[in-house]
PDB file of C-alpha atoms in Angstrom:
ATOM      1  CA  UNK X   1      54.654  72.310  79.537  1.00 73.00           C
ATOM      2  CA  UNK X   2      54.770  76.110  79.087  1.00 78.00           C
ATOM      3  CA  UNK X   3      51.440  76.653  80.398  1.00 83.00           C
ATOM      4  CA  UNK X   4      52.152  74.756  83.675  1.00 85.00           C
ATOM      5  CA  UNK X   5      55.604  76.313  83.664  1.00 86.00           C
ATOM      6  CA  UNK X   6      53.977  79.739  83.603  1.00 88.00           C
ATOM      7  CA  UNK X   7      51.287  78.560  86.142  1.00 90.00           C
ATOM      8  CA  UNK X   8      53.752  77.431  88.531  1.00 91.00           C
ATOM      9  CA  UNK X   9      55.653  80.799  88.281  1.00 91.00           C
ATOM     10  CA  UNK X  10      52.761  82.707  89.194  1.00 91.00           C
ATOM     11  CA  UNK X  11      52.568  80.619  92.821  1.00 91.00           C
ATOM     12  CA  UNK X  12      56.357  80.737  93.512  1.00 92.00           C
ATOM     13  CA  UNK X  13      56.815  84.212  92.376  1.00 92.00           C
ATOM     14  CA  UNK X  14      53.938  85.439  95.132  1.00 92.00           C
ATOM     15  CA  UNK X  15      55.684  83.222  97.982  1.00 90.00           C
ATOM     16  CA  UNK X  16      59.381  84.405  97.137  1.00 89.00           C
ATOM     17  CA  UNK X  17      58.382  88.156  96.854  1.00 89.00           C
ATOM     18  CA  UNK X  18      56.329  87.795  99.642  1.00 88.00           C
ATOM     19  CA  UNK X  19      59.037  87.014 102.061  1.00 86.00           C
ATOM     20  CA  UNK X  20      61.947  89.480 100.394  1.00 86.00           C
ATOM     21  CA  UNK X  21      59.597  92.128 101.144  1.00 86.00           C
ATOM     22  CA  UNK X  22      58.223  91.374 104.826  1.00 85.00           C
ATOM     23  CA  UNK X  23      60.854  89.126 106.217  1.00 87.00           C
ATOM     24  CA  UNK X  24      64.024  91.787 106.650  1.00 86.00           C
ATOM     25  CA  UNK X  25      60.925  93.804 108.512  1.00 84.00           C
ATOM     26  CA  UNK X  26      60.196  90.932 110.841  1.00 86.00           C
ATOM     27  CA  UNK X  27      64.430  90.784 111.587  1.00 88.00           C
ATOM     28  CA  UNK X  28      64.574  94.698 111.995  1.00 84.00           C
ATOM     29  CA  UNK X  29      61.394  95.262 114.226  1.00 82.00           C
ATOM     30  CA  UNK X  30      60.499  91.877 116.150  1.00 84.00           C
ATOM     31  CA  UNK X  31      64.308  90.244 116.615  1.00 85.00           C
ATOM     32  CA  UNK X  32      65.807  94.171 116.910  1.00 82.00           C
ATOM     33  CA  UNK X  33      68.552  93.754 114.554  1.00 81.00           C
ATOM     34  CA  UNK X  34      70.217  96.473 112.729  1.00 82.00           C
ATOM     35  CA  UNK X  35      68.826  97.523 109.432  1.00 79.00           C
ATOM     36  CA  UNK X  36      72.285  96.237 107.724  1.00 83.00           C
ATOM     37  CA  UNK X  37      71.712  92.826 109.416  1.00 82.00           C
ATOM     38  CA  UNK X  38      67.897  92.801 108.412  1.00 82.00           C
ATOM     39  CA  UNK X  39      69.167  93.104 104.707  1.00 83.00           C
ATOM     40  CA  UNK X  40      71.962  90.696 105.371  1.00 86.00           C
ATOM     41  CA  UNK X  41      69.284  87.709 106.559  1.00 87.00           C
ATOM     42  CA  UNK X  42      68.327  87.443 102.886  1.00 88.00           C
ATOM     43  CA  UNK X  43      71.728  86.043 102.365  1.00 91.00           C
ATOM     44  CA  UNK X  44      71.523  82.887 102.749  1.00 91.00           C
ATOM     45  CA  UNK X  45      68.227  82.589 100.624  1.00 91.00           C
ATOM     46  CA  UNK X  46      70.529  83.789  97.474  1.00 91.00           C
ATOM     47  CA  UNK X  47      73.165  81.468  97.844  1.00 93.00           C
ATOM     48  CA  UNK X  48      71.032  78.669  98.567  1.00 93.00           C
ATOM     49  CA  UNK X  49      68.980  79.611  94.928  1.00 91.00           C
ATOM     50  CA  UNK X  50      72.125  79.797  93.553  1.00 91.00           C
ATOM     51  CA  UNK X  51      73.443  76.312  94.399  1.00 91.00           C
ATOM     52  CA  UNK X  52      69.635  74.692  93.847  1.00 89.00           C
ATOM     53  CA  UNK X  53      69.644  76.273  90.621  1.00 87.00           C
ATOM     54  CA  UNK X  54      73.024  75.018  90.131  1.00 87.00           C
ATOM     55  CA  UNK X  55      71.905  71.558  91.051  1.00 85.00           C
ATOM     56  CA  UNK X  56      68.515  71.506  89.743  1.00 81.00           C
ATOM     57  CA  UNK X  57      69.657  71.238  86.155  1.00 79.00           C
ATOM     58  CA  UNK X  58      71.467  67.988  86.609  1.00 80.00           C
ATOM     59  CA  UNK X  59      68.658  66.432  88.496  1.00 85.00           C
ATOM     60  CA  UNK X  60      66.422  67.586  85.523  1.00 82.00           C
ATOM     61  CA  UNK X  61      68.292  65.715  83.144  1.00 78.00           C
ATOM     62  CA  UNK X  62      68.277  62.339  85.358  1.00 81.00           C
ATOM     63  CA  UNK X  63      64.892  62.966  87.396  1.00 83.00           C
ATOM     64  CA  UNK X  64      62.082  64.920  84.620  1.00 81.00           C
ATOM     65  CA  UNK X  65      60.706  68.474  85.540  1.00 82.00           C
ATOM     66  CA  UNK X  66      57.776  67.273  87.697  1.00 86.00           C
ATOM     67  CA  UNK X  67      59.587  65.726  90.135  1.00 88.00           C
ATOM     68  CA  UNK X  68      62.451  68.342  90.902  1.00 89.00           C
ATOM     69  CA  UNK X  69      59.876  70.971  90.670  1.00 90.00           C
ATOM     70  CA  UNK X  70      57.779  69.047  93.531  1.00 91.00           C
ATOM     71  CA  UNK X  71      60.601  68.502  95.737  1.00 92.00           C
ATOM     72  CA  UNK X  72      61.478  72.146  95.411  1.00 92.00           C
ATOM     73  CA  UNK X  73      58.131  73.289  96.610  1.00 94.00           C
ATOM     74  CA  UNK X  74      58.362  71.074  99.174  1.00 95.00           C
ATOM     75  CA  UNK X  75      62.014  71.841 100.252  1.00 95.00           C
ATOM     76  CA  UNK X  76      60.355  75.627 100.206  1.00 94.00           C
ATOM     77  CA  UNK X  77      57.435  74.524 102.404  1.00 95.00           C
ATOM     78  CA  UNK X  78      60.023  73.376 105.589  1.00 95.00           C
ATOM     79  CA  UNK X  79      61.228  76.662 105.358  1.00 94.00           C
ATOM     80  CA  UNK X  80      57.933  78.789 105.611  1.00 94.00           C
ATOM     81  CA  UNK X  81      56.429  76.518 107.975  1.00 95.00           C
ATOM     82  CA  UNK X  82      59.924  77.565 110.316  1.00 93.00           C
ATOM     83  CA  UNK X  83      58.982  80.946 109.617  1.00 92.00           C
ATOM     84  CA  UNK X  84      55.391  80.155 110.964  1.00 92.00           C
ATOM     85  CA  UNK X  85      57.200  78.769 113.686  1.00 91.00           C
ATOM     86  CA  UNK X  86      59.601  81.906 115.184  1.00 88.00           C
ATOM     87  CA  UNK X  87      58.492  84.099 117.531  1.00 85.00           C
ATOM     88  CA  UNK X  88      59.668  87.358 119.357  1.00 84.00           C
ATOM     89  CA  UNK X  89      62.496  85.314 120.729  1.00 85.00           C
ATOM     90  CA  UNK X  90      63.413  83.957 117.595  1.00 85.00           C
ATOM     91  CA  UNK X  91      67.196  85.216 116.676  1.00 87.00           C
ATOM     92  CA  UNK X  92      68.983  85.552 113.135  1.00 88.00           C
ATOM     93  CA  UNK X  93      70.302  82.472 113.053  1.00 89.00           C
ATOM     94  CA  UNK X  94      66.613  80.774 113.173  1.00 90.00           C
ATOM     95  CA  UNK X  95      65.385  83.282 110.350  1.00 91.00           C
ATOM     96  CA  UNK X  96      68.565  82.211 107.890  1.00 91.00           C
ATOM     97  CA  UNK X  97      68.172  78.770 108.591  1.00 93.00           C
ATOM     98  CA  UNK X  98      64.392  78.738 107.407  1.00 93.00           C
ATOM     99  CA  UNK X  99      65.377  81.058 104.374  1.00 92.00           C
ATOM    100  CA  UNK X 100      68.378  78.776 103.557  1.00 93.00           C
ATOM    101  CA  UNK X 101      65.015  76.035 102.748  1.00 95.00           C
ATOM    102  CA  UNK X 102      63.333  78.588 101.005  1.00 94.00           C
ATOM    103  CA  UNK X 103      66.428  79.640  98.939  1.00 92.00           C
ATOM    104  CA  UNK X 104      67.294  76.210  97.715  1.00 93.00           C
ATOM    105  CA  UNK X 105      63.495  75.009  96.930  1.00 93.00           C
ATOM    106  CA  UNK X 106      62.722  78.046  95.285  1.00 93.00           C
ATOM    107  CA  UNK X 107      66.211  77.563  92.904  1.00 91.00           C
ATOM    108  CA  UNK X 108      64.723  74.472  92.359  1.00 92.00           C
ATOM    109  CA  UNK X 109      61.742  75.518  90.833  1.00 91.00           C
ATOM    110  CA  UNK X 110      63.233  78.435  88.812  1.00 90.00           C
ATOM    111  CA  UNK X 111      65.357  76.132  87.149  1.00 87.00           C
ATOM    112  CA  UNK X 112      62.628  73.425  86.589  1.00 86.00           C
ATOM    113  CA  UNK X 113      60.136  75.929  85.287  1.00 88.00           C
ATOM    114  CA  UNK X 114      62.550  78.043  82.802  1.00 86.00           C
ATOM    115  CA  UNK X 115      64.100  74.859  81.353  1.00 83.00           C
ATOM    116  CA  UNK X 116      60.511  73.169  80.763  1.00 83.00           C
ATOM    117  CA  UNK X 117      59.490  75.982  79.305  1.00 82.00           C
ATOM    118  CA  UNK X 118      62.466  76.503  76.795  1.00 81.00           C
ATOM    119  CA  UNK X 119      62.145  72.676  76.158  1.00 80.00           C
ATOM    120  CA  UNK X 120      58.725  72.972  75.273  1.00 77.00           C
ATOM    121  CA  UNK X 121      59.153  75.366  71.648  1.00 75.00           C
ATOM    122  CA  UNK X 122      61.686  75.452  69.036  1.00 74.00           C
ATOM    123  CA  UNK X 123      64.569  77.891  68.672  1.00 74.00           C
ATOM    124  CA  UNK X 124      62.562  81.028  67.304  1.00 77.00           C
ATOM    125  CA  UNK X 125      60.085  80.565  70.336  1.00 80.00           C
ATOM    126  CA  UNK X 126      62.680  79.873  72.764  1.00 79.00           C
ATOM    127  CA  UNK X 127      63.739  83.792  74.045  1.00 84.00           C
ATOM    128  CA  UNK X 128      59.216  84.466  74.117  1.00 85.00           C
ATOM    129  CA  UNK X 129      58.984  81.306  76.119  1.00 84.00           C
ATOM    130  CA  UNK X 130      61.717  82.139  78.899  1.00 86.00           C
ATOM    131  CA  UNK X 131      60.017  85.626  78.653  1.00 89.00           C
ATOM    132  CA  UNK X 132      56.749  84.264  79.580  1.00 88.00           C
ATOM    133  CA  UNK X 133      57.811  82.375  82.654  1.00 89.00           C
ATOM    134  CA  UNK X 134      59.816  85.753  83.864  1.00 89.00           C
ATOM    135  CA  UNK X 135      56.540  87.906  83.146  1.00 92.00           C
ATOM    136  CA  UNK X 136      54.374  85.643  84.911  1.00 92.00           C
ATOM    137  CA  UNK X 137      56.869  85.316  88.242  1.00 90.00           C
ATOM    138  CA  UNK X 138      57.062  89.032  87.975  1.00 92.00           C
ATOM    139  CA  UNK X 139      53.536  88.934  87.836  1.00 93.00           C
ATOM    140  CA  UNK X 140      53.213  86.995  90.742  1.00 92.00           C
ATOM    141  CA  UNK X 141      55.613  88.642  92.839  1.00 91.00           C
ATOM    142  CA  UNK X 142      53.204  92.176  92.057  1.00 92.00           C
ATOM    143  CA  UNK X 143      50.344  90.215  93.540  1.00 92.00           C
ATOM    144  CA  UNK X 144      51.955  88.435  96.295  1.00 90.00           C
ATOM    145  CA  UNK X 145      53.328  91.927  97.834  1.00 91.00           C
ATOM    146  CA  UNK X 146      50.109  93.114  97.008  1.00 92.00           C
ATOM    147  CA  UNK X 147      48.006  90.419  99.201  1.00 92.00           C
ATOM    148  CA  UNK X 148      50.702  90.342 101.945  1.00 91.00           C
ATOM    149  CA  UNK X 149      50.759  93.605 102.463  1.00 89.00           C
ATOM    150  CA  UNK X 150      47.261  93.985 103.247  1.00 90.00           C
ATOM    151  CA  UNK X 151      47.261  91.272 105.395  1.00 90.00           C
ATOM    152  CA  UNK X 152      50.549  92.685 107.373  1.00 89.00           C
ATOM    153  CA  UNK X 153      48.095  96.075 107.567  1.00 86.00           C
ATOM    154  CA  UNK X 154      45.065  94.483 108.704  1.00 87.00           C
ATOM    155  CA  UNK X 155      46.758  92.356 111.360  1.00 87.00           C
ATOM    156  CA  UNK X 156      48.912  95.083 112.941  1.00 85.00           C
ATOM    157  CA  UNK X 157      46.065  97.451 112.840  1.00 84.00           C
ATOM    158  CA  UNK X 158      43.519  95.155 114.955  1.00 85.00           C
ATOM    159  CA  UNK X 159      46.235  93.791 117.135  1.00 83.00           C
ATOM    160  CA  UNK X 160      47.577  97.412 117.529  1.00 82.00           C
ATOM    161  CA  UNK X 161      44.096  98.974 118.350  1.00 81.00           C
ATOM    162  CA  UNK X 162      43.755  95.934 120.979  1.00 79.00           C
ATOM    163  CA  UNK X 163      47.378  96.207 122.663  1.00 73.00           C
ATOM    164  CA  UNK X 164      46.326  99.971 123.061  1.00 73.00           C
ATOM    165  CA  UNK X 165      42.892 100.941 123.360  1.00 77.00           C
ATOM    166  CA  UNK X 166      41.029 104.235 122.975  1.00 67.00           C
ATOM    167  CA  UNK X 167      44.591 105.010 120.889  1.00 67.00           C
ATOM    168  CA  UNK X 168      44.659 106.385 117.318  1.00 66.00           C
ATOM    169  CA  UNK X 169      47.936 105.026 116.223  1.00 64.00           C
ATOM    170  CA  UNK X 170      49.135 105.553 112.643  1.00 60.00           C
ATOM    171  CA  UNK X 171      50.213 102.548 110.731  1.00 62.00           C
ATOM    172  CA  UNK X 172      52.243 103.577 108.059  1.00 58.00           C
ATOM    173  CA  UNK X 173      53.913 105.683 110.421  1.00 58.00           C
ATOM    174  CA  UNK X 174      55.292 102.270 112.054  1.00 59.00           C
ATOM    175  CA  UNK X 175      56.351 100.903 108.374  1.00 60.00           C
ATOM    176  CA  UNK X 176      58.265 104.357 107.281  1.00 55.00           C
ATOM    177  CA  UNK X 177      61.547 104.323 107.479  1.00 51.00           C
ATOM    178  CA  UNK X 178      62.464 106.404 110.617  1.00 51.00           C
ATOM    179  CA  UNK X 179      64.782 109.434 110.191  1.00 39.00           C
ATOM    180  CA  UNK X 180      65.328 110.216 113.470  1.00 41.00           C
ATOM    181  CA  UNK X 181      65.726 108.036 116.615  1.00 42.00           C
ATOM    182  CA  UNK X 182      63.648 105.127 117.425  1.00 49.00           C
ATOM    183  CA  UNK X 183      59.590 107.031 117.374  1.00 52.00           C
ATOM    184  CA  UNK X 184      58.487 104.258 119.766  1.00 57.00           C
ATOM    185  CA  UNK X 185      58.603 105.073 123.286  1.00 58.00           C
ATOM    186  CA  UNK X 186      60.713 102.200 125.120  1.00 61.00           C
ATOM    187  CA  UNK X 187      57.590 101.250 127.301  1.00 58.00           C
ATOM    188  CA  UNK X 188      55.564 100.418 124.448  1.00 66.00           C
ATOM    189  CA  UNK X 189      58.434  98.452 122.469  1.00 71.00           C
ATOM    190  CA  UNK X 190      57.274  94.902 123.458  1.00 77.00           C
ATOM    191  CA  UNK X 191      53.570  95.406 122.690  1.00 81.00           C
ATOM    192  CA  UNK X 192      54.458  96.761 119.438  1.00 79.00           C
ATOM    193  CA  UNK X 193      57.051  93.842 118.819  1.00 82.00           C
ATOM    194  CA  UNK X 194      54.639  90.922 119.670  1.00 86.00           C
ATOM    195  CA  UNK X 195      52.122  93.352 117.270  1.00 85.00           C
ATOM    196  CA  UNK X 196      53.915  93.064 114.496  1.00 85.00           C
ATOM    197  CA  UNK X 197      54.999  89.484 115.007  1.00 87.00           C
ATOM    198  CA  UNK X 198      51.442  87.813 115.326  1.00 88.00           C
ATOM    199  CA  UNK X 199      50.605  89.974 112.257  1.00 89.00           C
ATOM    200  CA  UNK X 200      53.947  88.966 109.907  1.00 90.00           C
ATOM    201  CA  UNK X 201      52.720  85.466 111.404  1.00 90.00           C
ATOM    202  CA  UNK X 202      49.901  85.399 109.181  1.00 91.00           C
ATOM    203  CA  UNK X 203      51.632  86.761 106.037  1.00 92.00           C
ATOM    204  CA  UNK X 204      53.950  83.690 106.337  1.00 92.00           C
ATOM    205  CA  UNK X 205      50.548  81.228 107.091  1.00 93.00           C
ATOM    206  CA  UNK X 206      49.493  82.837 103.627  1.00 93.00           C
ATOM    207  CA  UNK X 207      52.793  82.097 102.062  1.00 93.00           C
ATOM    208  CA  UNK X 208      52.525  78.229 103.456  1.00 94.00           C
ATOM    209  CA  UNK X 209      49.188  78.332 101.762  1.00 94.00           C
ATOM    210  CA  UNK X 210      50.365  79.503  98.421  1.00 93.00           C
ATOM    211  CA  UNK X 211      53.466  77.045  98.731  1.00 94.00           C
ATOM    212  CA  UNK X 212      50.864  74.246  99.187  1.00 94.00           C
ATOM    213  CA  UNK X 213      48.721  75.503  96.067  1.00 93.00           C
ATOM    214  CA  UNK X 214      51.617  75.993  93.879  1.00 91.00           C
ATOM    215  CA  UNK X 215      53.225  72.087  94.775  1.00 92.00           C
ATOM    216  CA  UNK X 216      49.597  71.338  93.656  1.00 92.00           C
ATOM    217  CA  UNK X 217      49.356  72.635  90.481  1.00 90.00           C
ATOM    218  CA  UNK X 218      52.651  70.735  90.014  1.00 89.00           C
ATOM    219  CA  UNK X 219      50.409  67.981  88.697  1.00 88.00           C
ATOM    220  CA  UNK X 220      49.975  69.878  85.657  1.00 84.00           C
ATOM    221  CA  UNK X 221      53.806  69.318  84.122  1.00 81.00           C
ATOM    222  CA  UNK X 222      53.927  66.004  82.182  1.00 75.00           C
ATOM    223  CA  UNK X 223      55.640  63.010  83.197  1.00 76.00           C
ATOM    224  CA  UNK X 224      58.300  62.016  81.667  1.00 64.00           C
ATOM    225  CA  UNK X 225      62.159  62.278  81.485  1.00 64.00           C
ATOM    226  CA  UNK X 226      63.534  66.201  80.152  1.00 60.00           C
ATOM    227  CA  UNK X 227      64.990  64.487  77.054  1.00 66.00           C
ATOM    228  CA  UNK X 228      61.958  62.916  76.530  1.00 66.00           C
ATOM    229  CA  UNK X 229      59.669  65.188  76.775  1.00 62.00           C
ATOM    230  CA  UNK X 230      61.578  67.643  74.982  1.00 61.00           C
ATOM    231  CA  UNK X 231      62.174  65.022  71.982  1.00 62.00           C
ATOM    232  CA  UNK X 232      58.361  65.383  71.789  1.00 62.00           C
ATOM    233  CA  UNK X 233      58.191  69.215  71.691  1.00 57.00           C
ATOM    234  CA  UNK X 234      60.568  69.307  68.814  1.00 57.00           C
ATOM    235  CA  UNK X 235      58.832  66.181  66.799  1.00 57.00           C
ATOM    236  CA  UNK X 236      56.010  67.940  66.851  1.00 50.00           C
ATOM    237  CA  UNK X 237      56.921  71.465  65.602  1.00 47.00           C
ATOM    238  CA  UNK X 238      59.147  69.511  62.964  1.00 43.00           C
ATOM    239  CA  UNK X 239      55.717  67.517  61.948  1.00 47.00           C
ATOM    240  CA  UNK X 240      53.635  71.007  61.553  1.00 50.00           C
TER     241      UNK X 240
END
């Protein structure tokens, strides 16, 4: 259980980290919103980790660690495939709605993971085994901001170059935090919206993809009820 615990953490550490870091940019540049109410759209994704998390463990004890763990990926999927969904038009209220999903799957799967993997050593290997799953969902957030970024790069670049041609237009420029007042000229604001919404588009199509791959590898935690499984674990360190 701890290896597919720690497996499983890698996938939904690179979706979750994925859409902290890019979503509150598609809020602030594409919907227009304030860079308070950017921040504030990740709201609902917390409280709804909070009360999967909260939930999760009783439907551990009643349902095994494979299943909630599934349904939390796929509770997680709904919400990215919204996100694939929005548009320039899309408003807040669309955004916290699809996070809400992602929020309560991805508590879900915390809870699953960190609770099969405690279940899965005795006491002296409990604190290295919660480690593990908290390294490797680290670990996977690292490479999910990693690959998203350069996707968010390449997209906006090419769709950038095309919505203005024969211009040399500075990327990173776009991403920095602006100082000043608003560095895009008001003429050029909806070319440079629908720029950086086809290219977040694909950085949530990647995170659908990795949601998918992660509910996957699902199939590598037992079956089994929690009790059981971890009446197993312990028989067999009490054997050795």
């Amino acid at each position: 259980m701890l290896r597919a615990a720690a497996v499983i953490s890698i996938a939904i550490g690179v979706a979750m980290f994925a859409m902290t870091s890019f979503l509150p940019l598609f809020v602030r540049v594409v919907i227009g919103a304030s860079a308070t109410g950017a921040g504030q759209v990740l709201t609902p994704m917390m409280l709804a980790m909070m009360v999967g998390s909260a939930g999760g463990v009783q439907l551990v004890l009643r349902l095994g660690y494979r299943t909630v763990c599934g349904s939390g990926f796929a509770v997680a999927a709904v919400g990215v495939f919204l996100l694939t969904r929005v548009t320039v038009d899309a408003t807040r209220l669309d955004v916290s709605i699809a996070m809400a999903f992602i929020g309560f799957g991805t508590g879900f799967v915390f809870m699953s993971t960190a609770l099969a993997a405690q279940s899965s050593v005795d006491l002296p290997r409990m604190g290295v085994a919660t480690g593990l799953v908290n390294f490797t969902r680290q670990l996977g957030g690292a490479m999910g901001v990693a690959i998203a970024s350069a996707v968010l790069l390449s997209g906006l670049t090419s769709r950038l170059a095309d919505a203005f041609p024969g211009e040399e237009i500075d990327t990173s420029r776009l991403l920095a935090p602006s100082t000043g007042g608003d560095p895009i000229p008001e003429a050029a604001q909806d070319l440079v919206r629908s720029a950086f919404a086809g290219a977040l588009h694909n950085v949530f199509v990647l995170t659908l993809v990795v949601i998918v791959v992660g509910a996957i590898s699902v199939l590598l935690m037992p079956r089994g009820s929690a009790t059981e499984l971890r009446d197993r674990a312990q028989g067999h360190f009490i054997e050795e």
